[in-house]
Amino acid sequence: MKKFAVVAMMATALLGSTSSYAADLEVTHWWTSAGEAAAVAEFARVFEEETGNKWIDSALAGSGTGANPVIISRIIGGDPMGATQMNTGRDAEELIQAGLIRDLTDVVADMNIDSFYVDQSLLEPCKIDGGLYCLPVNIHSWDWLWLSTKAYEKIGQPVPKDWNEYVASWPALQEAGILPFGLATGWPFSGIPGVLMSGIGGSDLVLKINRDKDAEAVRSPEFRKVAEALDALRQVVSPETMVPSFGDVGTQLIEGTAAGNIHGDWLQGDLQVAGAVPGKDYECLPALGLGTQLTGGGDSFYFPVLPEGTDPAVIEAQAQLARTIISPEAQLAFNLKKGSMPIRTDIDLSQANPCMQKALGLLKNGLLPSGDFALSADTQQQMTDLNTEFLDDDSITVDDYIERYASIIESAD
């Protein structure tokens, strides 16, 4: 056979394995900020380059608070997407129990995922009744205090090294007309109480409350310190000073109009897109500069069971995406943009910035169970409602807050 004929046959075979069987796969997610969009674009790029399929992007506004109900209603209503991002944890528990989420056990059977996941606890919510129903793609933590270098230059003080130094600086910041704490409206406040519980209350308190559902731990002196810190924080924020999104808070930190913020490490992605440099434009303090462990959760991908009669190429594209998102190439590209820690232990993270390096240093101490990870969706919503009400209504005392929090934990499943 002549050489050109062999080449032609090879080309035909290659097309047969990609283009002729390529499928459009709709992927829903709530990654809409600048840093998040840059990160998810890496997943789409690697998926399309490696498989020949087409990533159909369906971004939903409102983070998990607004997007989760849309995702769940579509799946329950018989209009499932090909894949969806949701929080690692219990958010999809009822969908899995209803048989609406695909079991990925066979899809990743040859990848030996137990060998490279950096923390096996991440996979626990995905494993139900012997099946594997999601794949965590990163480790996110809310447990970060972000501080503005420029704000502290304005008041002639060094950037604080921990939460206590930060709180002590609030009077000087206010005197200089600088917001001590920048805050976005809506859901960003919901993660703050958990960060205070981890950093101020400590690891044992987190385990007693989130894992053991111990209401008496909520009534302890350790938790009272957490509630008092939250009370102090709400005194330095007001509706008039809030901004629309967490990305806007990042801008405040860069400009020095706000001195600090508690937010998850995904804020780092937006700061990076804006050109800000850790150690120069801002400082990042994991666990408020006080703790040695981070609460961990993050994002997972779920693959709904598709309706009968669905093109087999789409079902195969689901499997190909599942394998892609936990591949070394996709993990590195995605997480360097996202600001999160990758789930793999076998990739080179020398390019990681100083904030991620700090997080990786604490990861060896193990992850603490976040509320998303350990509490049902219903319990999480009750917590969110309580925290929002506490922020908005000064008449709710610390004692009231503690008792209502304890009541929620007492009935938590």
Coordinates of C-alpha atoms in Angstrom, one line a residue:
M1 CA 0.0 0.0 0.0
K2 CA 1.3 3.4 -0.9
K3 CA 2.3 5.8 1.8
F4 CA -0.4 8.4 0.9
A5 CA -3.1 5.8 1.1
V6 CA -2.0 4.8 4.7
V7 CA -2.1 8.4 5.7
A8 CA -5.6 8.9 4.2
M9 CA -6.9 5.8 6.1
M10 CA -5.4 7.1 9.3
A11 CA -7.0 10.4 8.9
T12 CA -10.3 8.8 8.2
A13 CA -10.0 6.7 11.4
L14 CA -9.1 9.7 13.4
L15 CA -12.1 11.6 12.2
G16 CA -14.3 8.6 13.0
S17 CA -13.1 8.6 16.6
T18 CA -13.7 12.3 17.1
S19 CA -15.6 14.5 14.7
S20 CA -18.1 12.1 13.3
Y21 CA -19.1 11.0 16.8
A22 CA -18.7 14.4 18.4
A23 CA -21.6 15.7 20.5
D24 CA -22.8 18.9 22.0
L25 CA -22.9 18.6 25.8
E26 CA -24.7 21.3 27.8
V27 CA -22.8 22.1 31.1
T28 CA -24.5 24.2 33.8
H29 CA -22.5 26.0 36.5
W30 CA -22.6 29.2 38.5
W31 CA -19.0 30.4 37.7
T32 CA -19.8 33.9 36.4
S33 CA -17.2 36.2 38.0
A34 CA -14.1 37.1 36.0
G35 CA -11.8 34.7 37.7
E36 CA -14.4 31.9 37.7
A37 CA -15.2 32.4 34.0
A38 CA -11.4 32.2 33.2
A39 CA -11.2 29.0 35.1
V40 CA -14.2 27.2 33.6
A41 CA -13.0 28.1 30.2
E42 CA -9.9 25.9 30.8
F43 CA -12.2 22.9 31.5
A44 CA -14.1 23.6 28.2
R45 CA -10.8 24.0 26.3
V46 CA -9.3 20.7 27.4
F47 CA -12.6 18.9 26.9
E48 CA -13.0 20.1 23.4
E49 CA -9.3 19.6 22.5
E50 CA -9.1 16.1 23.9
T51 CA -12.4 14.6 22.8
G52 CA -13.6 16.6 19.8
N53 CA -17.0 17.2 21.6
K54 CA -18.5 20.7 22.1
W55 CA -18.9 22.2 25.5
I56 CA -22.2 24.1 25.5
D57 CA -21.9 26.6 28.3
S58 CA -24.9 27.4 30.4
A59 CA -23.8 29.7 33.2
L60 CA -26.3 30.6 35.9
A61 CA -26.3 33.7 37.9
G62 CA -26.7 33.8 41.7
S63 CA -24.1 31.3 42.9
G64 CA -25.4 28.2 44.5
T65 CA -28.2 30.1 46.2
G66 CA -29.8 31.1 42.9
A67 CA -28.5 28.4 40.6
N68 CA -29.1 25.3 42.7
P69 CA -32.9 25.5 42.5
V70 CA -32.8 25.9 38.7
I71 CA -30.4 23.0 38.3
I72 CA -32.5 20.7 40.5
S73 CA -35.8 21.7 39.0
R74 CA -34.6 21.0 35.5
I75 CA -33.3 17.5 36.5
I76 CA -36.5 16.7 38.3
G77 CA -38.6 18.1 35.5
G78 CA -37.2 15.8 32.9
D79 CA -35.0 18.5 31.1
P80 CA -31.6 17.5 32.4
M81 CA -28.3 19.1 31.2
G82 CA -25.4 16.9 30.2
A83 CA -23.4 17.8 33.3
T84 CA -23.6 20.2 36.1
Q85 CA -21.4 21.8 38.7
M86 CA -22.7 21.8 42.3
N87 CA -21.1 22.1 45.7
T88 CA -19.2 19.1 47.0
G89 CA -21.5 17.9 49.8
R90 CA -25.1 17.0 50.3
D91 CA -26.9 19.4 47.9
A92 CA -27.6 16.6 45.4
E93 CA -28.4 13.9 47.9
E94 CA -32.2 13.7 47.1
L95 CA -31.5 13.6 43.3
I96 CA -29.1 10.7 43.8
Q97 CA -31.6 8.8 45.9
A98 CA -34.3 9.3 43.3
G99 CA -32.1 7.7 40.6
L100 CA -31.7 10.9 38.6
I101 CA -27.8 11.1 38.7
R102 CA -25.6 8.8 36.8
D103 CA -23.3 6.3 38.6
L104 CA -19.7 7.0 37.4
T105 CA -18.2 3.8 38.9
D106 CA -17.6 2.1 35.6
V107 CA -16.7 5.4 33.9
V108 CA -13.6 6.0 36.1
A109 CA -12.9 2.3 37.0
D110 CA -9.5 2.3 35.3
M111 CA -8.3 5.7 36.7
N112 CA -7.6 4.5 40.2
I113 CA -9.0 7.7 41.6
D114 CA -8.5 6.6 45.2
S115 CA -4.8 6.8 44.7
F116 CA -4.6 10.5 43.7
Y117 CA -7.4 12.3 45.5
V118 CA -5.5 14.4 48.1
D119 CA -8.2 13.9 50.7
Q120 CA -10.4 10.9 50.6
S121 CA -13.1 12.6 52.7
L122 CA -13.9 14.6 49.5
L123 CA -15.3 11.5 47.9
E124 CA -17.5 10.5 50.8
P125 CA -20.6 12.5 49.7
C126 CA -20.2 11.1 46.2
K127 CA -20.3 7.5 47.4
I128 CA -23.8 6.3 48.1
D129 CA -25.0 2.7 48.3
G130 CA -21.9 1.4 46.5
G131 CA -22.1 3.9 43.6
L132 CA -20.0 7.0 42.7
Y133 CA -22.3 9.9 41.8
C134 CA -20.0 12.9 41.5
L135 CA -16.4 13.9 41.0
P136 CA -14.9 16.7 43.1
V137 CA -12.7 18.9 40.9
N138 CA -11.2 21.2 43.5
I139 CA -10.8 22.0 47.2
H140 CA -12.3 25.3 48.1
S141 CA -12.3 26.8 51.5
W142 CA -14.1 29.8 52.9
D143 CA -11.5 30.2 55.6
W144 CA -9.6 33.3 54.3
L145 CA -9.1 36.8 55.6
W146 CA -8.1 39.1 52.7
L147 CA -6.4 42.4 53.6
S148 CA -5.7 45.5 51.5
T149 CA -2.0 46.6 51.5
K150 CA -3.0 50.1 50.3
A151 CA -5.5 50.6 53.1
Y152 CA -2.9 49.9 55.8
E153 CA -0.4 52.1 54.0
K154 CA -3.0 54.9 54.2
I155 CA -3.2 54.6 58.0
G156 CA 0.6 54.0 58.5
Q157 CA 0.1 50.6 60.0
P158 CA 1.6 47.2 59.0
V159 CA -0.9 44.7 57.5
P160 CA -2.3 42.6 60.4
K161 CA -1.0 39.1 60.8
D162 CA -4.2 37.7 62.2
W163 CA -7.9 38.3 63.0
N164 CA -7.2 39.9 66.4
E165 CA -4.7 42.5 65.0
Y166 CA -7.2 43.2 62.2
V167 CA -10.1 43.9 64.6
A168 CA -7.8 46.2 66.7
S169 CA -7.1 48.3 63.5
W170 CA -10.8 49.1 62.9
P171 CA -10.9 52.4 64.8
A172 CA -8.0 53.8 62.9
L173 CA -9.4 52.7 59.6
Q174 CA -12.8 54.3 60.4
E175 CA -11.1 57.5 61.4
A176 CA -9.4 57.6 58.0
G177 CA -12.7 57.0 56.2
I178 CA -11.8 53.4 55.1
L179 CA -14.3 50.6 55.4
P180 CA -12.9 48.1 57.9
F181 CA -14.8 45.3 56.1
G182 CA -16.0 45.2 52.6
L183 CA -19.1 43.1 52.0
A184 CA -21.2 42.1 49.0
T185 CA -24.9 41.8 49.2
G186 CA -26.7 38.5 49.4
W187 CA -25.0 35.1 49.8
P188 CA -21.3 36.1 50.6
F189 CA -22.3 36.8 54.2
S190 CA -23.5 33.2 54.6
G191 CA -20.0 31.8 54.7
I192 CA -18.6 34.2 57.3
P193 CA -20.0 32.5 60.5
G194 CA -18.3 29.2 59.6
V195 CA -15.0 30.9 59.0
L196 CA -15.2 32.6 62.4
M197 CA -16.2 29.3 64.0
S198 CA -13.1 27.6 62.5
G199 CA -10.6 30.3 63.2
I200 CA -11.8 31.6 66.6
G201 CA -13.7 28.6 67.9
G202 CA -11.1 26.0 66.7
S203 CA -11.2 22.6 65.0
D204 CA -12.8 20.8 67.9
L205 CA -15.8 23.1 67.9
V206 CA -16.3 22.7 64.1
L207 CA -16.3 18.9 64.5
K208 CA -18.7 19.0 67.4
I209 CA -21.2 21.2 65.6
N210 CA -20.9 20.2 61.9
R211 CA -20.0 16.5 62.2
D212 CA -21.5 15.5 65.6
K213 CA -24.5 17.9 65.5
D214 CA -23.9 18.7 69.2
A215 CA -26.2 21.6 70.2
E216 CA -24.5 21.9 73.6
A217 CA -21.3 22.9 71.7
V218 CA -23.3 25.8 70.3
R219 CA -24.0 26.9 73.9
S220 CA -20.4 26.7 74.9
P221 CA -18.0 29.6 75.8
E222 CA -16.1 28.8 72.6
F223 CA -19.1 29.4 70.4
R224 CA -20.1 32.5 72.3
K225 CA -16.7 34.0 71.2
V226 CA -17.7 33.3 67.6
A227 CA -21.1 34.9 68.0
E228 CA -19.6 37.9 69.6
A229 CA -17.1 38.3 66.8
L230 CA -20.0 38.1 64.3
D231 CA -21.8 40.7 66.3
A232 CA -18.8 43.0 66.2
L233 CA -18.5 42.5 62.5
R234 CA -22.1 43.5 61.8
Q235 CA -21.4 46.8 63.6
V236 CA -18.9 47.9 60.9
V237 CA -21.0 47.0 57.9
S238 CA -24.3 48.5 56.7
P239 CA -26.5 48.2 53.6
E240 CA -25.3 51.6 52.4
T241 CA -21.7 50.3 52.1
M242 CA -22.4 47.0 50.5
V243 CA -21.4 46.3 46.9
P244 CA -23.2 44.1 44.3
S245 CA -20.7 41.2 44.1
F246 CA -17.6 39.7 45.7
G247 CA -15.6 40.8 42.7
D248 CA -16.5 44.4 43.6
V249 CA -15.1 43.7 47.1
G250 CA -11.9 42.6 45.4
T251 CA -11.8 46.0 43.7
Q252 CA -12.3 47.8 47.0
L253 CA -9.3 45.8 48.5
I254 CA -7.1 46.7 45.6
E255 CA -8.0 50.4 45.7
G256 CA -7.7 50.5 49.5
T257 CA -11.3 51.8 50.1
A258 CA -12.0 48.7 52.2
A259 CA -9.4 47.1 54.4
G260 CA -10.5 43.5 54.7
N261 CA -12.9 40.8 53.7
I262 CA -13.7 37.2 54.7
H263 CA -14.4 35.2 51.6
G264 CA -13.5 31.9 49.9
D265 CA -10.3 31.4 48.0
W266 CA -12.2 31.9 44.7
L267 CA -11.8 35.6 45.4
Q268 CA -8.2 35.1 44.5
G269 CA -9.1 34.3 40.9
D270 CA -10.8 37.7 40.5
L271 CA -7.8 39.4 42.1
Q272 CA -5.5 37.6 39.7
V273 CA -7.6 38.7 36.7
A274 CA -7.4 42.3 37.9
G275 CA -3.6 42.0 38.0
A276 CA -3.3 42.2 41.8
V277 CA -0.3 40.4 43.3
P278 CA -0.3 38.7 46.7
G279 CA 2.2 40.2 49.1
K280 CA 2.2 43.4 47.2
D281 CA -1.4 44.5 46.6
Y282 CA -3.1 42.3 49.2
E283 CA -2.4 39.7 51.9
C284 CA -4.2 36.4 52.4
L285 CA -4.5 34.8 55.8
P286 CA -5.8 31.2 55.9
A287 CA -7.9 30.3 59.0
L288 CA -7.8 34.0 59.9
G289 CA -4.1 33.7 60.7
L290 CA -5.2 31.7 63.9
G291 CA -5.9 28.1 62.9
T292 CA -3.9 25.2 61.5
Q293 CA -6.8 23.6 59.5
L294 CA -9.1 24.7 56.8
T295 CA -12.7 23.7 56.4
G296 CA -12.9 22.1 53.0
G297 CA -15.5 21.5 50.4
G298 CA -15.4 22.8 46.9
D299 CA -17.1 21.9 43.6
S300 CA -18.1 18.6 42.1
F301 CA -19.5 17.6 38.8
Y302 CA -22.7 15.6 38.5
F303 CA -24.0 13.8 35.4
P304 CA -27.8 13.5 35.2
V305 CA -29.4 10.4 33.9
L306 CA -30.4 11.4 30.4
P307 CA -33.9 10.6 28.9
E308 CA -34.5 7.4 27.0
G309 CA -33.7 7.9 23.3
T310 CA -30.8 10.3 23.9
D311 CA -28.1 10.1 21.3
P312 CA -25.5 7.6 22.5
A313 CA -22.8 10.1 21.5
V314 CA -24.1 12.5 24.2
I315 CA -24.0 9.8 26.8
E316 CA -20.5 9.0 25.8
A317 CA -19.5 12.7 25.9
Q318 CA -20.7 12.7 29.6
A319 CA -18.2 9.9 30.3
Q320 CA -15.4 11.7 28.4
L321 CA -16.0 14.9 30.4
A322 CA -16.0 13.0 33.7
R323 CA -12.6 11.7 32.9
T324 CA -11.3 15.0 31.5
I325 CA -12.1 17.2 34.5
I326 CA -10.0 15.0 36.9
S327 CA -7.1 14.6 34.4
P328 CA -3.8 16.2 35.3
E329 CA -3.8 18.7 32.5
A330 CA -7.3 20.0 33.3
Q331 CA -6.8 20.0 37.0
L332 CA -3.7 22.2 36.8
A333 CA -5.1 24.6 34.2
F334 CA -8.4 25.0 36.0
N335 CA -7.2 25.4 39.6
L336 CA -4.4 27.8 38.8
K337 CA -7.1 30.1 37.4
K338 CA -9.7 29.4 40.0
G339 CA -7.6 30.0 43.1
S340 CA -8.6 26.6 44.5
M341 CA -6.5 23.6 45.5
P342 CA -6.5 20.7 43.0
I343 CA -7.7 17.3 44.0
R344 CA -4.7 15.5 42.6
T345 CA -1.5 14.8 44.4
D346 CA 0.5 14.0 41.3
I347 CA 0.7 17.4 39.5
D348 CA 3.4 20.1 39.6
L349 CA 2.2 23.1 41.6
S350 CA 5.3 25.1 41.4
Q351 CA 3.4 27.8 39.5
A352 CA 0.9 28.2 42.4
N353 CA 0.9 31.7 43.9
P354 CA 1.8 32.3 47.6
C355 CA -1.9 32.1 48.8
M356 CA -2.3 28.6 47.3
Q357 CA 1.0 27.6 48.7
K358 CA -0.2 28.6 52.2
A359 CA -3.3 26.5 51.7
L360 CA -1.3 23.5 50.5
G361 CA 0.8 23.8 53.6
L362 CA -2.3 23.5 55.8
L363 CA -3.8 20.7 53.7
K364 CA -1.4 18.2 55.3
N365 CA -3.3 18.7 58.6
G366 CA -6.5 17.4 57.1
L367 CA -9.7 19.1 56.1
L368 CA -12.5 20.1 58.5
P369 CA -16.0 19.4 57.4
S370 CA -17.7 22.5 56.2
G371 CA -21.4 23.1 56.6
D372 CA -22.0 22.3 52.9
F373 CA -20.2 19.1 53.4
A374 CA -21.8 17.9 56.6
L375 CA -25.3 19.5 56.7
S376 CA -28.4 18.8 54.6
A377 CA -29.6 21.4 52.1
D378 CA -32.5 22.2 54.4
T379 CA -30.3 22.8 57.4
Q380 CA -27.9 24.9 55.4
Q381 CA -30.9 27.1 54.3
Q382 CA -32.0 27.5 57.9
M383 CA -28.5 28.6 58.8
T384 CA -28.4 31.1 55.9
D385 CA -31.8 32.6 56.9
L386 CA -30.6 33.0 60.5
N387 CA -27.3 34.6 59.6
T388 CA -29.0 37.0 57.2
E389 CA -31.5 38.0 59.8
F390 CA -28.8 38.5 62.4
L391 CA -26.9 40.8 60.0
D392 CA -30.0 42.8 59.1
D393 CA -31.6 43.1 62.6
D394 CA -29.6 44.6 65.5
S395 CA -32.4 43.7 67.9
I396 CA -31.4 40.0 67.6
T397 CA -29.0 39.6 70.5
V398 CA -26.0 37.3 70.8
D399 CA -28.0 35.1 73.2
D400 CA -30.9 35.0 70.7
Y401 CA -28.5 34.0 67.9
I402 CA -26.9 31.2 69.9
E403 CA -30.2 29.7 71.0
R404 CA -31.6 29.8 67.5
Y405 CA -28.4 28.3 66.1
A406 CA -28.5 25.5 68.7
S407 CA -32.1 24.8 67.8
I408 CA -31.2 24.3 64.2
I409 CA -28.3 21.9 65.1
E410 CA -30.6 20.0 67.4
S411 CA -32.9 19.2 64.5
A412 CA -30.2 18.8 61.9
D413 CA -30.0 15.6 59.9

